[in-house]
Short mmCIF file of C-alpha atoms and ligand atoms in Angstrom, two decimals:
data_model
loop_
_atom_site.label_atom_id
_atom_site.label_comp_id
_atom_site.label_asym_id
_atom_site.label_seq_id
_atom_site.Cartn_x
_atom_site.Cartn_y
_atom_site.Cartn_z
CA MET A 1053 -10.75 -63.99 -23.22
CA ALA A 1054 -11.77 -66.31 -19.94
CA GLN A 1055 -8.95 -67.56 -17.45
CA ASP A 1056 -8.48 -68.87 -14.20
CA LEU A 1057 -8.59 -65.61 -11.58
CA LEU A 1058 -6.89 -64.95 -8.32
CA TRP A 1059 -8.20 -62.96 -5.35
CA LEU A 1060 -5.57 -63.10 -3.02
CA ASN A 1061 -5.30 -60.35 -0.22
CA GLY A 1062 -7.18 -57.85 -1.92
CA ASP A 1063 -4.26 -58.08 -5.27
CA ILE A 1064 -6.05 -59.40 -8.37
CA MET A 1065 -3.36 -61.78 -10.99
CA PRO A 1066 -3.66 -64.82 -12.90
CA LEU A 1067 -4.19 -67.78 -10.39
CA GLU A 1068 -0.41 -69.74 -11.56
CA GLU A 1069 1.04 -66.74 -9.87
CA GLY A 1070 -0.88 -67.02 -6.88
CA ARG A 1071 2.08 -67.45 -3.66
CA VAL A 1072 1.36 -68.08 0.22
CA ASN A 1073 3.84 -68.38 2.47
CA VAL A 1074 5.78 -71.64 4.04
CA GLN A 1075 4.61 -70.72 6.87
CA ASP A 1076 0.89 -70.03 6.51
CA ARG A 1077 -1.38 -71.57 9.03
CA GLY A 1078 -3.25 -72.94 5.99
CA LEU A 1079 -0.67 -75.36 5.01
CA LEU A 1080 1.15 -76.51 9.14
CA PHE A 1081 -2.24 -76.66 10.73
CA SER A 1082 -5.07 -77.30 8.08
CA ASP A 1083 -6.03 -73.72 10.59
CA GLY A 1084 -8.86 -72.48 8.43
CA ILE A 1085 -12.14 -72.19 6.45
CA TYR A 1086 -13.29 -71.74 2.98
CA GLU A 1087 -15.98 -71.56 0.25
CA VAL A 1088 -17.52 -73.10 -3.40
CA ILE A 1089 -19.58 -70.47 -4.31
CA ASN A 1090 -21.30 -71.52 -7.90
CA PHE A 1091 -21.79 -68.43 -11.00
CA TYR A 1092 -24.66 -69.38 -13.57
CA ASN A 1093 -24.33 -67.15 -16.17
CA GLY A 1094 -22.25 -64.52 -14.86
CA LYS A 1095 -24.50 -64.12 -11.85
CA PRO A 1096 -24.36 -65.78 -8.52
CA PHE A 1097 -26.77 -68.36 -6.58
CA THR A 1098 -26.95 -68.41 -3.03
CA LEU A 1099 -24.09 -66.01 -2.52
CA ARG A 1100 -25.99 -64.45 0.70
CA GLU A 1101 -25.98 -68.28 1.74
CA HIS A 1102 -22.51 -69.37 0.81
CA LEU A 1103 -20.92 -65.76 2.84
CA GLU A 1104 -23.24 -65.47 6.47
CA ARG A 1105 -21.68 -69.44 6.37
CA TRP A 1106 -18.12 -68.06 5.65
CA GLU A 1107 -18.58 -65.91 8.58
CA LYS A 1108 -20.49 -69.14 10.80
CA SER A 1109 -17.66 -71.16 9.50
CA ALA A 1110 -15.02 -68.66 10.34
CA SER A 1111 -16.24 -68.00 14.07
CA GLY A 1112 -17.25 -70.96 15.21
CA ILE A 1113 -12.65 -71.53 14.98
CA LEU A 1114 -11.92 -68.66 16.12
CA LEU A 1115 -11.71 -66.92 13.49
CA ASP A 1116 -12.25 -63.50 12.86
CA SER A 1117 -13.44 -62.48 9.20
CA PRO A 1118 -12.52 -59.31 7.76
CA GLY A 1119 -14.75 -56.38 6.05
CA THR A 1120 -18.07 -56.73 5.47
CA ILE A 1121 -20.52 -59.61 3.80
CA GLU A 1122 -21.73 -56.77 1.01
CA GLU A 1123 -17.44 -56.13 0.66
CA ARG A 1124 -16.64 -59.63 -0.38
CA MET A 1125 -19.60 -59.83 -1.82
CA GLN A 1126 -18.12 -56.61 -4.62
CA VAL A 1127 -14.74 -58.62 -4.71
CA LEU A 1128 -16.91 -62.22 -5.90
CA MET A 1129 -18.74 -60.73 -8.90
CA ASP A 1130 -15.58 -57.98 -10.00
CA LEU A 1131 -13.16 -61.72 -10.16
CA ALA A 1132 -15.90 -63.77 -11.12
CA GLY A 1133 -16.89 -60.79 -14.26
CA LYS A 1134 -12.80 -60.14 -14.94
CA SER A 1135 -11.98 -63.89 -15.34
CA GLY A 1136 -14.26 -64.56 -18.76
CA TYR A 1137 -16.30 -67.42 -17.35
CA ARG A 1138 -20.42 -67.83 -17.64
CA ASN A 1139 -20.49 -70.65 -15.81
CA ALA A 1140 -17.44 -70.03 -12.40
CA SER A 1141 -16.89 -71.83 -10.58
CA VAL A 1142 -15.71 -69.89 -7.38
CA TYR A 1143 -13.78 -71.34 -4.29
CA GLY A 1144 -12.12 -68.74 -1.35
CA GLN A 1145 -9.93 -69.71 1.50
CA LEU A 1146 -9.93 -67.84 4.81
CA THR A 1147 -6.60 -68.70 7.25
CA ARG A 1148 -4.97 -67.57 10.63
CA GLY A 1149 -2.40 -66.50 8.27
CA THR A 1150 1.01 -66.27 8.41
CA ALA A 1151 3.53 -67.33 11.20
CA PRO A 1152 6.05 -69.13 13.33
CA ARG A 1153 4.72 -72.58 13.60
CA ASN A 1154 3.30 -72.43 17.23
CA HIS A 1155 -0.10 -74.50 17.98
CA LEU A 1156 -1.17 -71.93 20.30
CA PHE A 1157 -3.05 -68.47 17.88
CA PRO A 1158 -0.60 -66.57 16.79
CA SER A 1159 -0.73 -62.89 18.31
CA ASN A 1160 -4.01 -60.27 17.49
CA ASP A 1161 -2.53 -58.30 14.54
CA THR A 1162 -0.88 -61.30 12.33
CA PRO A 1163 -3.55 -60.35 9.22
CA PRO A 1164 -5.52 -63.73 7.69
CA THR A 1165 -4.71 -65.02 4.46
CA GLU A 1166 -8.43 -64.63 1.97
CA PHE A 1167 -7.82 -66.05 -0.85
CA TRP A 1168 -10.59 -66.28 -3.74
CA PHE A 1169 -9.77 -67.82 -6.67
CA ALA A 1170 -12.21 -68.68 -10.17
CA ARG A 1171 -12.06 -71.14 -11.66
CA PRO A 1172 -14.35 -72.95 -15.26
CA THR A 1173 -17.54 -74.94 -13.04
CA PRO A 1174 -16.68 -78.39 -13.80
CA GLU A 1175 -19.02 -80.84 -16.02
CA PHE A 1176 -20.20 -83.96 -15.90
CA THR A 1177 -20.37 -86.51 -18.22
CA SER A 1178 -23.14 -86.95 -20.14
CA GLY A 1179 -25.83 -89.28 -19.07
CA VAL A 1180 -24.60 -89.44 -15.47
CA LYS A 1181 -27.27 -87.51 -13.85
CA GLU A 1182 -29.96 -90.12 -16.30
CA LYS A 1183 -27.87 -92.81 -15.56
CA GLY A 1184 -27.35 -92.39 -11.08
CA VAL A 1185 -24.01 -92.60 -9.56
CA SER A 1186 -22.83 -94.82 -7.31
CA LEU A 1187 -21.95 -94.86 -3.91
CA ALA A 1188 -19.80 -96.72 -1.64
CA THR A 1189 -19.95 -96.86 2.59
CA HIS A 1190 -17.73 -96.05 4.88
CA PRO A 1191 -17.60 -94.69 8.68
CA ASP A 1192 -16.92 -90.77 9.40
CA GLU A 1193 -13.85 -90.56 10.82
CA ARG A 1194 -13.98 -86.69 10.97
CA TRP A 1195 -14.66 -84.61 14.03
CA GLU A 1196 -17.47 -82.57 16.04
CA HIS A 1197 -17.48 -80.13 14.10
CA CYS A 1198 -18.55 -81.30 10.36
CA GLU A 1199 -21.33 -78.07 10.67
CA PHE A 1200 -17.71 -76.40 9.81
CA LYS A 1201 -16.68 -75.84 6.60
CA THR A 1202 -13.02 -76.33 7.53
CA ILE A 1203 -10.02 -77.03 4.87
CA SER A 1204 -9.39 -79.59 7.09
CA LEU A 1205 -10.44 -82.20 4.77
CA LEU A 1206 -8.48 -85.67 4.99
CA PRO A 1207 -10.61 -87.69 7.05
CA ASN A 1208 -13.26 -86.84 3.73
CA CYS A 1209 -10.24 -86.74 0.24
CA LEU A 1210 -9.11 -90.91 2.05
CA ALA A 1211 -13.44 -91.97 2.14
CA LYS A 1212 -13.73 -90.00 -0.85
CA GLU A 1213 -10.51 -91.77 -2.36
CA ARG A 1214 -11.56 -95.27 -1.27
CA ALA A 1215 -14.97 -95.46 -2.16
CA LYS A 1216 -13.13 -94.28 -6.31
CA ARG A 1217 -10.91 -97.40 -5.56
CA GLN A 1218 -13.87 -99.73 -5.54
CA GLY A 1219 -15.54 -97.86 -8.49
CA ALA A 1220 -18.07 -95.55 -6.96
CA PHE A 1221 -18.70 -92.45 -7.24
CA GLU A 1222 -18.75 -90.86 -3.94
CA ALA A 1223 -18.11 -91.79 -0.44
CA LEU A 1224 -21.40 -92.93 2.15
CA GLN A 1225 -20.56 -91.76 5.34
CA TYR A 1226 -22.14 -93.45 9.17
CA LEU A 1227 -21.24 -93.18 12.55
CA LYS A 1228 -20.70 -96.19 15.25
CA ASN A 1229 -24.17 -96.36 15.99
CA ASP A 1230 -24.86 -96.77 12.44
CA ILE A 1231 -26.65 -93.79 11.63
CA VAL A 1232 -25.72 -92.00 7.88
CA THR A 1233 -24.16 -88.56 7.44
CA GLU A 1234 -23.43 -87.51 4.35
CA CYS A 1235 -20.69 -88.16 2.13
CA SER A 1236 -18.22 -87.07 1.53
CA ALA A 1237 -18.09 -83.69 0.18
CA SER A 1238 -21.92 -84.58 -0.16
CA ASN A 1239 -25.07 -84.00 1.63
CA ALA A 1240 -26.60 -87.23 1.57
CA TRP A 1241 -30.75 -87.50 1.22
CA CYS A 1242 -32.95 -91.41 0.19
CA VAL A 1243 -36.81 -91.16 -0.30
CA ARG A 1244 -39.22 -93.85 1.97
CA ASP A 1245 -42.71 -93.94 0.77
CA GLY A 1246 -43.11 -90.93 -1.09
CA VAL A 1247 -41.72 -88.88 1.65
CA VAL A 1248 -37.38 -87.74 1.77
CA PHE A 1249 -35.58 -87.91 4.62
CA THR A 1250 -31.75 -85.89 4.89
CA HIS A 1251 -29.66 -86.29 7.84
CA PRO A 1252 -31.16 -82.83 10.42
CA ALA A 1253 -28.07 -79.53 11.13
CA THR A 1254 -26.12 -80.43 13.79
CA HIS A 1255 -23.16 -81.15 14.13
CA ARG A 1256 -22.25 -83.67 12.13
CA ILE A 1257 -22.92 -82.22 8.46
CA LEU A 1258 -21.48 -79.55 6.62
CA ASN A 1259 -25.34 -77.92 6.01
CA GLY A 1260 -25.81 -77.37 2.40
CA ILE A 1261 -27.35 -74.68 0.81
CA THR A 1262 -27.62 -76.71 -1.76
CA ARG A 1263 -29.53 -78.38 0.85
CA MET A 1264 -31.61 -76.13 2.07
CA ALA A 1265 -32.27 -74.25 -1.59
CA ILE A 1266 -33.84 -78.81 -2.01
CA ILE A 1267 -35.90 -78.35 0.71
CA ASP A 1268 -36.96 -75.37 -0.14
CA VAL A 1269 -37.79 -76.47 -3.74
CA ALA A 1270 -39.11 -79.76 -2.09
CA TYR A 1271 -42.00 -77.42 0.42
CA ALA A 1272 -43.33 -75.48 -3.40
CA LEU A 1273 -43.19 -79.20 -4.33
CA GLY A 1274 -46.04 -80.77 -1.31
CA ILE A 1275 -43.19 -83.24 -0.49
CA GLU A 1276 -42.72 -84.05 2.44
CA VAL A 1277 -39.03 -83.81 3.25
CA ARG A 1278 -37.50 -85.14 7.03
CA GLU A 1279 -35.31 -83.87 8.80
CA GLU A 1280 -34.25 -87.53 10.45
CA ALA A 1281 -31.26 -89.79 10.88
CA VAL A 1282 -32.16 -92.53 9.67
CA SER A 1283 -29.71 -95.97 9.89
CA LEU A 1284 -27.75 -97.52 7.21
CA ARG A 1285 -30.57 -100.56 7.12
CA GLU A 1286 -32.93 -97.89 6.78
CA PHE A 1287 -30.51 -96.42 4.00
CA LEU A 1288 -30.55 -99.72 1.78
CA ALA A 1289 -33.90 -99.83 1.50
CA SER A 1290 -34.56 -97.18 0.31
CA ASP A 1291 -36.68 -96.48 -2.78
CA GLU A 1292 -34.19 -93.62 -4.03
CA VAL A 1293 -31.16 -92.24 -2.87
CA PHE A 1294 -29.12 -88.81 -4.03
CA ILE A 1295 -27.06 -86.46 -2.79
CA SER A 1296 -26.41 -82.19 -3.09
CA SER A 1297 -23.98 -80.05 -3.99
CA THR A 1298 -23.17 -77.01 -5.05
CA THR A 1299 -21.20 -78.35 -8.10
CA MET A 1300 -23.45 -81.10 -8.07
CA GLU A 1301 -26.55 -79.82 -7.79
CA VAL A 1302 -29.25 -82.87 -7.30
CA MET A 1303 -27.16 -85.72 -8.45
CA PRO A 1304 -29.55 -89.26 -8.64
CA VAL A 1305 -27.92 -92.93 -6.77
CA THR A 1306 -28.06 -95.81 -8.03
CA ALA A 1307 -26.05 -98.14 -6.44
CA ILE A 1308 -24.86 -98.54 -2.93
CA ASP A 1309 -21.89 -100.72 -2.74
CA ASN A 1310 -22.52 -102.70 -5.82
CA LYS A 1311 -26.81 -103.85 -4.64
CA PRO A 1312 -28.93 -101.37 -6.54
CA VAL A 1313 -31.20 -98.48 -4.84
CA GLY A 1314 -34.95 -99.48 -5.09
CA SER A 1315 -35.27 -99.97 -8.87
CA GLY A 1316 -32.04 -99.45 -9.96
CA ARG A 1317 -33.11 -96.64 -11.87
CA VAL A 1318 -34.01 -93.07 -11.30
CA GLY A 1319 -36.47 -92.42 -9.24
CA SER A 1320 -39.60 -90.40 -9.80
CA VAL A 1321 -38.53 -88.02 -6.52
CA THR A 1322 -35.39 -87.26 -7.70
CA THR A 1323 -36.01 -86.78 -10.65
CA LYS A 1324 -38.72 -83.79 -9.71
CA LEU A 1325 -36.82 -82.41 -6.97
CA MET A 1326 -33.43 -82.20 -9.54
CA LYS A 1327 -36.16 -80.50 -12.39
CA GLY A 1328 -37.75 -77.65 -9.38
CA LEU A 1329 -33.38 -77.22 -8.66
CA ARG A 1330 -32.05 -76.29 -11.78
CA GLU A 1331 -35.73 -74.76 -11.91
CA ARG A 1332 -35.13 -72.26 -8.83
CA ILE A 1333 -30.98 -72.27 -10.28
CA VAL A 1334 -32.50 -70.60 -13.50
CA ALA A 1335 -34.78 -67.98 -11.91
CA ASP A 1336 -32.62 -66.88 -10.03
CA CYS A 1337 -29.85 -66.08 -12.50
CA GLU A 1338 -31.80 -64.90 -15.13
CA ALA A 1339 -31.22 -66.36 -17.74
CA ALA A 1340 -29.29 -69.08 -16.53
CA ALA A 1341 -28.14 -72.08 -19.44
CA VAL A 1342 -30.48 -74.76 -18.79
N1 PDD B 238 -18.76 -79.41 -0.62
N2 PDD B 238 -21.09 -82.02 3.06
C1 PDD B 238 -20.01 -81.58 2.66
C2 PDD B 238 -19.16 -82.73 3.31
C3 PDD B 238 -19.61 -80.94 1.95
O1 PDD B 238 -18.00 -80.46 1.95
C4 PDD B 238 -20.15 -80.36 0.74
C5 PDD B 238 -19.84 -80.05 -0.33
C6 PDD B 238 -21.73 -80.57 1.46
C7 PDD B 238 -23.04 -79.68 0.56
O2 PDD B 238 -22.51 -78.63 0.55
P1 PDD B 238 -22.87 -77.05 -0.18
O3 PDD B 238 -24.27 -77.52 -1.28
O4 PDD B 238 -22.88 -76.33 0.95
O5 PDD B 238 -22.39 -77.21 -1.80
C8 PDD B 238 -22.31 -80.92 2.10
C9 PDD B 238 -17.74 -78.72 -2.12
C10 PDD B 238 -18.69 -78.34 -2.86
C11 PDD B 238 -16.44 -78.82 -1.82
O6 PDD B 238 -16.23 -79.30 -0.55
O7 PDD B 238 -15.76 -79.06 -3.28
#
């Protein structure tokens, strides 16, 4: 029988049995990094890319990630397999370990806390992708190192909660100079005259693994992508908008701040990229469920 399963510092157990010390620096200081990886039909999509980003995020916060990518791949394959879920969402977190509270880092021999858990991939209610979702604009209140996938997500949580309270699905964040960066837990894209725009992969956004896959898919389909900053005004006047993440893949956006985007219906470029990414996932994970 399939079950939510946890790998915690080398031990496998049912997820609800996992315990960490209250002095863990992840709890006290949000001092850690994370990843979210999807398994389709038992096979991981872009696993190496996610684990490379894990290492980049760790070194970005001066944290040593123990072991190698190959060893971690083995842990995840084993965990997802043992969970029994064909379509698993695997979450992993690495913190600077447990030590008496002090802003300064603990001694080098303090073992990090690493865990991974496998749960079923969340499913979207049917029709969402055909209809598209809505966004609410929100100032980007995050720090200057959004390129690292750290667990310090309070500004992201606040933005998403505020969007939800306005009846929207996600928050579209913009900087003081009006440039759109990304959403609270996904990358943002707009389409203008058939050309797809997304914020360049600077310190202002998380360079989504899905984002990179979509750029690849677009290239293969002959769709032009420009990694260029776009102002909120231009974004709102776009023909099409969509967002992307591991969990959502390509998610069409048909309204922003209660106003329709373009025709107010899912656009043709978005549809091509949505299908193209799906095909890429099916090809990479062989007979993945479509
Ligand atoms: N979110 N930008 C932000 C701020 C994110 O949190 C995410 C992912 C992305 C998309 O990254 P990727 O395509 O690699 O999933 C962009 C994950 C899924 C989460 O926090 O649950």
